[in-house]
Each structure stands twice: as structure tokens, then as C-alpha cells.
Amino acid sequence: QELAHICHAGQVMYEDANYSPTVCSLNAIGVLLLFLLSNSEINTIKFGMSWHFYFIEQFMDPKVGRKIGPEELFIFGGLINVDEYWFCVLATSALGCILAILATFIPRPLFNARQAYTDMSSVVNSLDDVWLEAIRYMCGKHKSAERYHIETRIEATMTAARTVSSNLDASWYEYRLFFLRENKRRQLRQITDNLKDVLSVLHIVNSAVLQEDFTGHHIDFIQPMQPLMQAVLEESSALMQVCLASAWTQKL
């Protein structure tokens, strides 16, 4: 009778009058939508969603709720208790992020753009070697096991080229966060696209190397062309290296 003006029989009452299941449900759905709309990496989205639902379910569960630690561990005017589990997770996550950032910058910045440039340079060098080996093989006199070595080198070169695009895609934040020139990234992207066109020709080179039987007038036809093909390879390789270095250093 004394509490009749506050509640009635069968009504659910909460220890904190400000608690609202509707607000908590909206919070759970709202944060979920933010994760889905964030365009983050899929692993980041899964990690964030799992932790979010873990904490919001505990908070909404009447049998669990918020576990308050000792009063002497409250900070920020009693808003946060450093003994609570969510704060420990937040603190260790923040510390892990700080260590990861330090490891990225010290002793040498490990930027995705720099890695893309390094990988691109390696792909260009590998591409030169593949072409040179293919020319020498095709200008030979008979079949040999060397053709399988060339096939393996071609596959390895094309696999390495795929990492260049992924590193360039992941380097967008470096140019926005550290105010680096977007023009450099755009030019590296253009060179990557040109490399893809060159690499697509390797499928034809691979087929030619594997299927050539060195019969007929093959030797008479191709051997005089060997010095010309090698000269073209040297000039095109030098040009590719100049273009790649110019895009990275922004010096033409």
C-alpha cells in the first residue's frame, strides 16, 4: 500500500529507475548497423560485433547486470570503475593498439604504400628474369626441363603481383591521415594496372614455352631475333624502372 503510488502488483521494477530495455535494444541494433556501415575489414567488424553483444547482453541480463567494484577504484567522478571487466578489455585493447602503432613506425615506418612499392619493384625484376629466361629457352635448339622452371617462375610472379594491389588498397588511410600526396598513390595504381596488362601476356608466353617442339624452321627463324628481343627487353625494363622510381619519388 505504501508503494502503490510507485508501482502495482506484477510490475517489473529496476534498481536504476533510468534503465530502459527499449533504449538498450536500440543501442544494440544501432551499434550493429554502425559496424556494418563502417566499411571496415570483415575481421574488424566481427571482432567489434562480438564484444558489443557480449557486453550489452550482460548489461541487459537481470541476473548479471553491471558488476561494480570497490568505491576507491572509481574515476572520472564515479562514472568508471577500473575494476569492471569492460574497462579492463578496453584498456588492454587500447594498449595493444598503441604497441601495434609503435611497432609500425619504429624503427622504420612499415607503410602499405612503401610495401606496395617494394613488392612492385620485385615484380618488375622478376618479370625481367622471366622474359630473359623465356627468350633464351625459345632461342635454344631442343626441349628441356627448363620450361617447367619458367612456368613456376611465371606463376610466382603473378602471385606476387596480387599483393601489390592489396597493399595499395590498404594504403588509403596513410595518405589521408598523414597528409601524404595522393598523386603518388594514383600513379602507383596506374603502373600496377599497366603491369597487369604485361602480366596477362605471360599466359601466352607460358603456353608457347610449354608447347614449342623446336621442329621445322623454328631455329632458323628465331635465333637471328634473339639479340633484338633482348635489346627490347633491356630498354623496356629500364623504362619500367624509371617510371616506378618517378612515381615513388615524384621526381620526373
C-alpha positions as YAML, in Angstrom:
chain: A
units: angstrom
residues:
- id: 1
  name: GLN
  ca: [0.00, 0.00, 0.00]
- id: 2
  name: GLU
  ca: [2.85, 2.35, 0.78]
- id: 3
  name: LEU
  ca: [4.34, 1.78, -2.73]
- id: 4
  name: ALA
  ca: [1.02, 1.83, -4.57]
- id: 5
  name: HIS
  ca: [1.80, 5.27, -5.96]
- id: 6
  name: ILE
  ca: [5.12, 3.96, -7.40]
- id: 7
  name: CYS
  ca: [4.23, 0.53, -8.84]
- id: 8
  name: HIS
  ca: [1.48, -2.05, -8.93]
- id: 9
  name: ALA
  ca: [1.37, -5.80, -8.41]
- id: 10
  name: GLY
  ca: [3.25, -7.77, -11.11]
- id: 11
  name: GLN
  ca: [5.09, -4.76, -12.48]
- id: 12
  name: VAL
  ca: [8.84, -5.22, -13.15]
- id: 13
  name: MET
  ca: [10.94, -2.71, -11.23]
- id: 14
  name: TYR
  ca: [14.62, -1.97, -11.86]
- id: 15
  name: GLU
  ca: [17.22, -0.96, -9.32]
- id: 16
  name: ASP
  ca: [18.08, 2.01, -11.53]
- id: 17
  name: ALA
  ca: [14.95, 3.95, -12.48]
- id: 18
  name: ASN
  ca: [16.76, 5.33, -15.54]
- id: 19
  name: TYR
  ca: [17.21, 1.87, -17.10]
- id: 20
  name: SER
  ca: [15.16, 1.27, -20.24]
- id: 21
  name: PRO
  ca: [15.11, -2.06, -22.15]
- id: 22
  name: THR
  ca: [13.97, -0.19, -25.27]
- id: 23
  name: VAL
  ca: [16.99, 2.12, -25.19]
- id: 24
  name: CYS
  ca: [19.33, -0.85, -24.68]
- id: 25
  name: SER
  ca: [17.75, -2.70, -27.62]
- id: 26
  name: LEU
  ca: [18.12, 0.37, -29.82]
- id: 27
  name: ASN
  ca: [21.73, 0.65, -28.68]
- id: 28
  name: ALA
  ca: [22.43, -2.97, -29.62]
- id: 29
  name: ILE
  ca: [20.86, -2.58, -33.07]
- id: 30
  name: GLY
  ca: [22.32, 0.89, -33.66]
- id: 31
  name: VAL
  ca: [25.91, -0.11, -32.91]
- id: 32
  name: LEU
  ca: [25.45, -3.20, -35.08]
- id: 33
  name: LEU
  ca: [24.37, -1.01, -38.00]
- id: 34
  name: LEU
  ca: [27.34, 1.29, -37.45]
- id: 35
  name: PHE
  ca: [29.69, -1.68, -37.70]
- id: 36
  name: LEU
  ca: [28.01, -2.88, -40.90]
- id: 37
  name: LEU
  ca: [28.15, 0.60, -42.45]
- id: 38
  name: SER
  ca: [31.73, 1.32, -41.37]
- id: 39
  name: ASN
  ca: [33.31, -0.34, -44.46]
- id: 40
  name: SER
  ca: [35.91, -1.85, -42.13]
- id: 41
  name: GLU
  ca: [37.71, -5.10, -42.67]
- id: 42
  name: ILE
  ca: [35.46, -8.10, -42.13]
- id: 43
  name: ASN
  ca: [37.59, -9.33, -39.21]
- id: 44
  name: THR
  ca: [37.29, -5.93, -37.51]
- id: 45
  name: ILE
  ca: [33.50, -5.97, -37.90]
- id: 46
  name: LYS
  ca: [33.21, -9.49, -36.47]
- id: 47
  name: PHE
  ca: [35.52, -8.66, -33.57]
- id: 48
  name: GLY
  ca: [33.64, -5.46, -32.68]
- id: 49
  name: MET
  ca: [30.20, -7.03, -33.00]
- id: 50
  name: SER
  ca: [31.11, -9.98, -30.80]
- id: 51
  name: TRP
  ca: [32.39, -7.77, -27.99]
- id: 52
  name: HIS
  ca: [29.46, -5.38, -28.30]
- id: 53
  name: PHE
  ca: [26.83, -8.10, -27.96]
- id: 54
  name: TYR
  ca: [28.78, -9.76, -25.17]
- id: 55
  name: PHE
  ca: [28.69, -6.59, -23.06]
- id: 56
  name: ILE
  ca: [25.17, -5.45, -23.95]
- id: 57
  name: GLU
  ca: [23.71, -8.88, -23.18]
- id: 58
  name: GLN
  ca: [25.40, -8.93, -19.79]
- id: 59
  name: PHE
  ca: [24.19, -5.40, -19.10]
- id: 60
  name: MET
  ca: [20.58, -6.28, -20.02]
- id: 61
  name: ASP
  ca: [20.55, -9.61, -18.15]
- id: 62
  name: PRO
  ca: [18.80, -9.04, -14.77]
- id: 63
  name: LYS
  ca: [20.89, -11.85, -13.24]
- id: 64
  name: VAL
  ca: [24.18, -10.24, -14.25]
- id: 65
  name: GLY
  ca: [23.89, -6.52, -14.82]
- id: 66
  name: ARG
  ca: [26.73, -4.17, -14.05]
- id: 67
  name: LYS
  ca: [29.21, -5.51, -11.51]
- id: 68
  name: ILE
  ca: [30.52, -2.58, -9.51]
- id: 69
  name: GLY
  ca: [33.99, -2.78, -8.00]
- id: 70
  name: PRO
  ca: [35.26, -1.13, -4.79]
- id: 71
  name: GLU
  ca: [34.44, 2.55, -4.36]
- id: 72
  name: GLU
  ca: [38.11, 3.53, -4.16]
- id: 73
  name: LEU
  ca: [38.56, 2.36, -7.77]
- id: 74
  name: PHE
  ca: [36.09, 4.83, -9.25]
- id: 75
  name: ILE
  ca: [37.48, 7.51, -11.57]
- id: 76
  name: PHE
  ca: [36.03, 10.43, -13.52]
- id: 77
  name: GLY
  ca: [33.59, 11.40, -10.82]
- id: 78
  name: GLY
  ca: [32.32, 7.88, -10.24]
- id: 79
  name: LEU
  ca: [31.42, 7.20, -13.88]
- id: 80
  name: ILE
  ca: [34.01, 4.45, -14.41]
- id: 81
  name: ASN
  ca: [35.28, 1.75, -12.11]
- id: 82
  name: VAL
  ca: [38.67, 0.43, -13.21]
- id: 83
  name: ASP
  ca: [37.86, -2.98, -11.72]
- id: 84
  name: GLU
  ca: [34.98, -3.60, -14.16]
- id: 85
  name: TYR
  ca: [35.59, -6.19, -16.87]
- id: 86
  name: TRP
  ca: [34.63, -3.94, -19.79]
- id: 87
  name: PHE
  ca: [37.16, -1.34, -18.69]
- id: 88
  name: CYS
  ca: [39.92, -3.97, -18.45]
- id: 89
  name: VAL
  ca: [39.11, -5.12, -22.01]
- id: 90
  name: LEU
  ca: [39.07, -1.53, -23.24]
- id: 91
  name: ALA
  ca: [42.37, -0.69, -21.54]
- id: 92
  name: THR
  ca: [44.20, -3.78, -22.83]
- id: 93
  name: SER
  ca: [42.81, -3.22, -26.34]
- id: 94
  name: ALA
  ca: [43.97, 0.39, -26.31]
- id: 95
  name: LEU
  ca: [47.40, -0.68, -25.05]
- id: 96
  name: GLY
  ca: [47.61, -3.30, -27.80]
- id: 97
  name: CYS
  ca: [46.72, -0.68, -30.43]
- id: 98
  name: ILE
  ca: [49.40, 1.66, -29.10]
- id: 99
  name: LEU
  ca: [52.03, -1.09, -29.23]
- id: 100
  name: ALA
  ca: [50.94, -2.03, -32.75]
- id: 101
  name: ILE
  ca: [51.24, 1.60, -33.88]
- id: 102
  name: LEU
  ca: [54.69, 1.92, -32.30]
- id: 103
  name: ALA
  ca: [55.80, -1.31, -34.00]
- id: 104
  name: THR
  ca: [54.56, 0.11, -37.30]
- id: 105
  name: PHE
  ca: [56.60, 3.32, -37.00]
- id: 106
  name: ILE
  ca: [59.69, 2.13, -35.10]
- id: 107
  name: PRO
  ca: [62.43, 1.63, -36.13]
- id: 108
  name: ARG
  ca: [61.23, 2.18, -39.72]
- id: 109
  name: PRO
  ca: [57.68, 3.06, -40.82]
- id: 110
  name: LEU
  ca: [56.01, -0.03, -42.30]
- id: 111
  name: PHE
  ca: [53.55, 1.73, -44.57]
- id: 112
  name: ASN
  ca: [51.41, -0.25, -47.00]
- id: 113
  name: ALA
  ca: [52.38, 2.15, -49.79]
- id: 114
  name: ARG
  ca: [56.08, 1.52, -49.17]
- id: 115
  name: GLN
  ca: [55.46, -2.24, -49.15]
- id: 116
  name: ALA
  ca: [53.49, -1.93, -52.39]
- id: 117
  name: TYR
  ca: [56.40, -0.07, -54.00]
- id: 118
  name: THR
  ca: [58.89, -2.70, -52.74]
- id: 119
  name: ASP
  ca: [56.69, -5.54, -54.00]
- id: 120
  name: MET
  ca: [56.19, -3.77, -57.32]
- id: 121
  name: SER
  ca: [59.94, -3.37, -57.77]
- id: 122
  name: SER
  ca: [60.40, -7.08, -57.02]
- id: 123
  name: VAL
  ca: [57.69, -7.99, -59.53]
- id: 124
  name: VAL
  ca: [59.36, -5.88, -62.22]
- id: 125
  name: ASN
  ca: [62.73, -7.54, -61.56]
- id: 126
  name: SER
  ca: [61.13, -10.98, -61.56]
- id: 127
  name: LEU
  ca: [59.30, -10.13, -64.76]
- id: 128
  name: ASP
  ca: [62.60, -9.20, -66.41]
- id: 129
  name: ASP
  ca: [64.13, -12.52, -65.39]
- id: 130
  name: VAL
  ca: [61.15, -14.47, -66.68]
- id: 131
  name: TRP
  ca: [61.26, -12.76, -70.07]
- id: 132
  name: LEU
  ca: [65.00, -13.26, -70.36]
- id: 133
  name: GLU
  ca: [64.76, -16.95, -69.47]
- id: 134
  name: ALA
  ca: [61.89, -17.41, -71.92]
- id: 135
  name: ILE
  ca: [63.83, -15.72, -74.73]
- id: 136
  name: ARG
  ca: [66.90, -17.85, -74.12]
- id: 137
  name: TYR
  ca: [64.81, -21.02, -73.97]
- id: 138
  name: MET
  ca: [62.86, -20.24, -77.14]
- id: 139
  name: CYS
  ca: [66.12, -19.45, -78.94]
- id: 140
  name: GLY
  ca: [67.55, -22.83, -77.97]
- id: 141
  name: LYS
  ca: [67.70, -25.97, -80.09]
- id: 142
  name: HIS
  ca: [65.59, -28.51, -78.23]
- id: 143
  name: LYS
  ca: [63.10, -29.12, -75.42]
- id: 144
  name: SER
  ca: [64.37, -29.25, -71.86]
- id: 145
  name: ALA
  ca: [63.19, -29.28, -68.27]
- id: 146
  name: GLU
  ca: [63.92, -25.55, -68.19]
- id: 147
  name: ARG
  ca: [60.39, -24.94, -69.48]
- id: 148
  name: TYR
  ca: [58.92, -26.16, -66.19]
- id: 149
  name: HIS
  ca: [61.21, -23.83, -64.27]
- id: 150
  name: ILE
  ca: [59.95, -20.93, -66.40]
- id: 151
  name: GLU
  ca: [56.35, -21.99, -65.74]
- id: 152
  name: THR
  ca: [57.00, -21.95, -61.98]
- id: 153
  name: ARG
  ca: [58.63, -18.50, -62.19]
- id: 154
  name: ILE
  ca: [55.65, -17.15, -64.12]
- id: 155
  name: GLU
  ca: [53.18, -18.43, -61.53]
- id: 156
  name: ALA
  ca: [55.27, -16.99, -58.67]
- id: 157
  name: THR
  ca: [55.49, -13.60, -60.39]
- id: 158
  name: MET
  ca: [51.74, -13.41, -60.95]
- id: 159
  name: THR
  ca: [51.08, -14.41, -57.34]
- id: 160
  name: ALA
  ca: [53.43, -11.69, -56.06]
- id: 161
  name: ALA
  ca: [51.69, -9.11, -58.27]
- id: 162
  name: ARG
  ca: [48.39, -9.70, -56.48]
- id: 163
  name: THR
  ca: [49.82, -8.49, -53.17]
- id: 164
  name: VAL
  ca: [50.69, -5.13, -54.77]
- id: 165
  name: SER
  ca: [47.04, -4.27, -55.36]
- id: 166
  name: SER
  ca: [46.01, -5.33, -51.86]
- id: 167
  name: ASN
  ca: [48.71, -3.14, -50.28]
- id: 168
  name: LEU
  ca: [47.69, -0.15, -52.40]
- id: 169
  name: ASP
  ca: [44.05, -0.67, -51.44]
- id: 170
  name: ALA
  ca: [45.04, -0.74, -47.75]
- id: 171
  name: SER
  ca: [47.20, 2.40, -48.02]
- id: 172
  name: TRP
  ca: [44.34, 4.88, -48.44]
- id: 173
  name: TYR
  ca: [44.43, 5.93, -44.77]
- id: 174
  name: GLU
  ca: [48.14, 6.73, -44.92]
- id: 175
  name: TYR
  ca: [47.57, 9.47, -47.46]
- id: 176
  name: ARG
  ca: [44.60, 10.93, -45.60]
- id: 177
  name: LEU
  ca: [45.89, 10.56, -42.04]
- id: 178
  name: PHE
  ca: [49.48, 11.65, -42.67]
- id: 179
  name: PHE
  ca: [48.68, 14.15, -45.46]
- id: 180
  name: LEU
  ca: [50.83, 12.33, -47.98]
- id: 181
  name: ARG
  ca: [50.38, 13.12, -51.62]
- id: 182
  name: GLU
  ca: [47.52, 11.18, -53.16]
- id: 183
  name: ASN
  ca: [49.14, 11.74, -56.54]
- id: 184
  name: LYS
  ca: [51.86, 9.23, -55.63]
- id: 185
  name: ARG
  ca: [49.32, 6.54, -54.82]
- id: 186
  name: ARG
  ca: [47.38, 7.28, -58.01]
- id: 187
  name: GLN
  ca: [50.50, 6.93, -60.15]
- id: 188
  name: LEU
  ca: [51.48, 3.68, -58.43]
- id: 189
  name: ARG
  ca: [47.96, 2.45, -59.13]
- id: 190
  name: GLN
  ca: [48.36, 3.33, -62.81]
- id: 191
  name: ILE
  ca: [51.67, 1.47, -63.02]
- id: 192
  name: THR
  ca: [50.04, -1.52, -61.31]
- id: 193
  name: ASP
  ca: [47.29, -1.53, -63.94]
- id: 194
  name: ASN
  ca: [49.93, -1.40, -66.69]
- id: 195
  name: LEU
  ca: [51.78, -4.29, -65.02]
- id: 196
  name: LYS
  ca: [48.58, -6.33, -65.09]
- id: 197
  name: ASP
  ca: [48.43, -5.87, -68.86]
- id: 198
  name: VAL
  ca: [52.02, -7.09, -69.16]
- id: 199
  name: LEU
  ca: [51.43, -9.99, -66.79]
- id: 200
  name: SER
  ca: [48.39, -11.09, -68.78]
- id: 201
  name: VAL
  ca: [50.74, -11.76, -71.70]
- id: 202
  name: LEU
  ca: [52.66, -14.25, -69.54]
- id: 203
  name: HIS
  ca: [49.86, -16.78, -70.03]
- id: 204
  name: ILE
  ca: [50.69, -16.78, -73.74]
- id: 205
  name: VAL
  ca: [54.41, -16.95, -73.01]
- id: 206
  name: ASN
  ca: [53.83, -19.90, -70.70]
- id: 207
  name: SER
  ca: [51.83, -21.78, -73.35]
- id: 208
  name: ALA
  ca: [54.43, -21.05, -76.02]
- id: 209
  name: VAL
  ca: [57.28, -22.27, -73.84]
- id: 210
  name: LEU
  ca: [55.49, -25.49, -72.86]
- id: 211
  name: GLN
  ca: [54.22, -26.36, -76.32]
- id: 212
  name: GLU
  ca: [57.19, -25.44, -78.51]
- id: 213
  name: ASP
  ca: [58.71, -28.54, -80.12]
- id: 214
  name: PHE
  ca: [61.61, -26.81, -81.96]
- id: 215
  name: THR
  ca: [60.78, -28.54, -85.24]
- id: 216
  name: GLY
  ca: [60.65, -27.14, -88.76]
- id: 217
  name: HIS
  ca: [62.31, -23.77, -89.37]
- id: 218
  name: HIS
  ca: [61.92, -22.61, -85.76]
- id: 219
  name: ILE
  ca: [65.67, -22.30, -85.08]
- id: 220
  name: ASP
  ca: [66.43, -20.52, -88.37]
- id: 221
  name: PHE
  ca: [63.58, -18.10, -87.73]
- id: 222
  name: ILE
  ca: [64.08, -17.17, -84.09]
- id: 223
  name: GLN
  ca: [67.83, -17.24, -83.44]
- id: 224
  name: PRO
  ca: [68.56, -14.10, -85.54]
- id: 225
  name: MET
  ca: [65.89, -12.33, -83.47]
- id: 226
  name: GLN
  ca: [67.47, -13.14, -80.10]
- id: 227
  name: PRO
  ca: [69.73, -10.05, -79.82]
- id: 228
  name: LEU
  ca: [66.84, -7.82, -80.94]
- id: 229
  name: MET
  ca: [64.44, -9.29, -78.39]
- id: 230
  name: GLN
  ca: [67.00, -8.94, -75.61]
- id: 231
  name: ALA
  ca: [67.67, -5.33, -76.58]
- id: 232
  name: VAL
  ca: [63.94, -4.54, -76.49]
- id: 233
  name: LEU
  ca: [63.70, -6.28, -73.10]
- id: 234
  name: GLU
  ca: [66.56, -4.21, -71.66]
- id: 235
  name: GLU
  ca: [65.08, -0.92, -72.87]
- id: 236
  name: SER
  ca: [61.55, -1.71, -71.70]
- id: 237
  name: SER
  ca: [62.83, -2.90, -68.32]
- id: 238
  name: ALA
  ca: [64.85, 0.27, -67.84]
- id: 239
  name: LEU
  ca: [61.80, 2.36, -68.77]
- id: 240
  name: MET
  ca: [59.61, 0.50, -66.28]
- id: 241
  name: GLN
  ca: [62.16, 1.04, -63.51]
- id: 242
  name: VAL
  ca: [62.35, 4.75, -64.31]
- id: 243
  name: CYS
  ca: [58.55, 5.10, -64.29]
- id: 244
  name: LEU
  ca: [58.29, 3.21, -61.00]
- id: 245
  name: ALA
  ca: [61.02, 5.28, -59.31]
- id: 246
  name: SER
  ca: [59.50, 8.51, -60.63]
- id: 247
  name: ALA
  ca: [56.07, 7.62, -59.24]
- id: 248
  name: TRP
  ca: [57.53, 6.89, -55.81]
- id: 249
  name: THR
  ca: [59.95, 9.84, -55.55]
- id: 250
  name: GLN
  ca: [57.68, 12.21, -57.51]
- id: 251
  name: LYS
  ca: [60.75, 13.29, -59.50]
- id: 252
  name: LEU
  ca: [60.50, 13.10, -63.26]
...
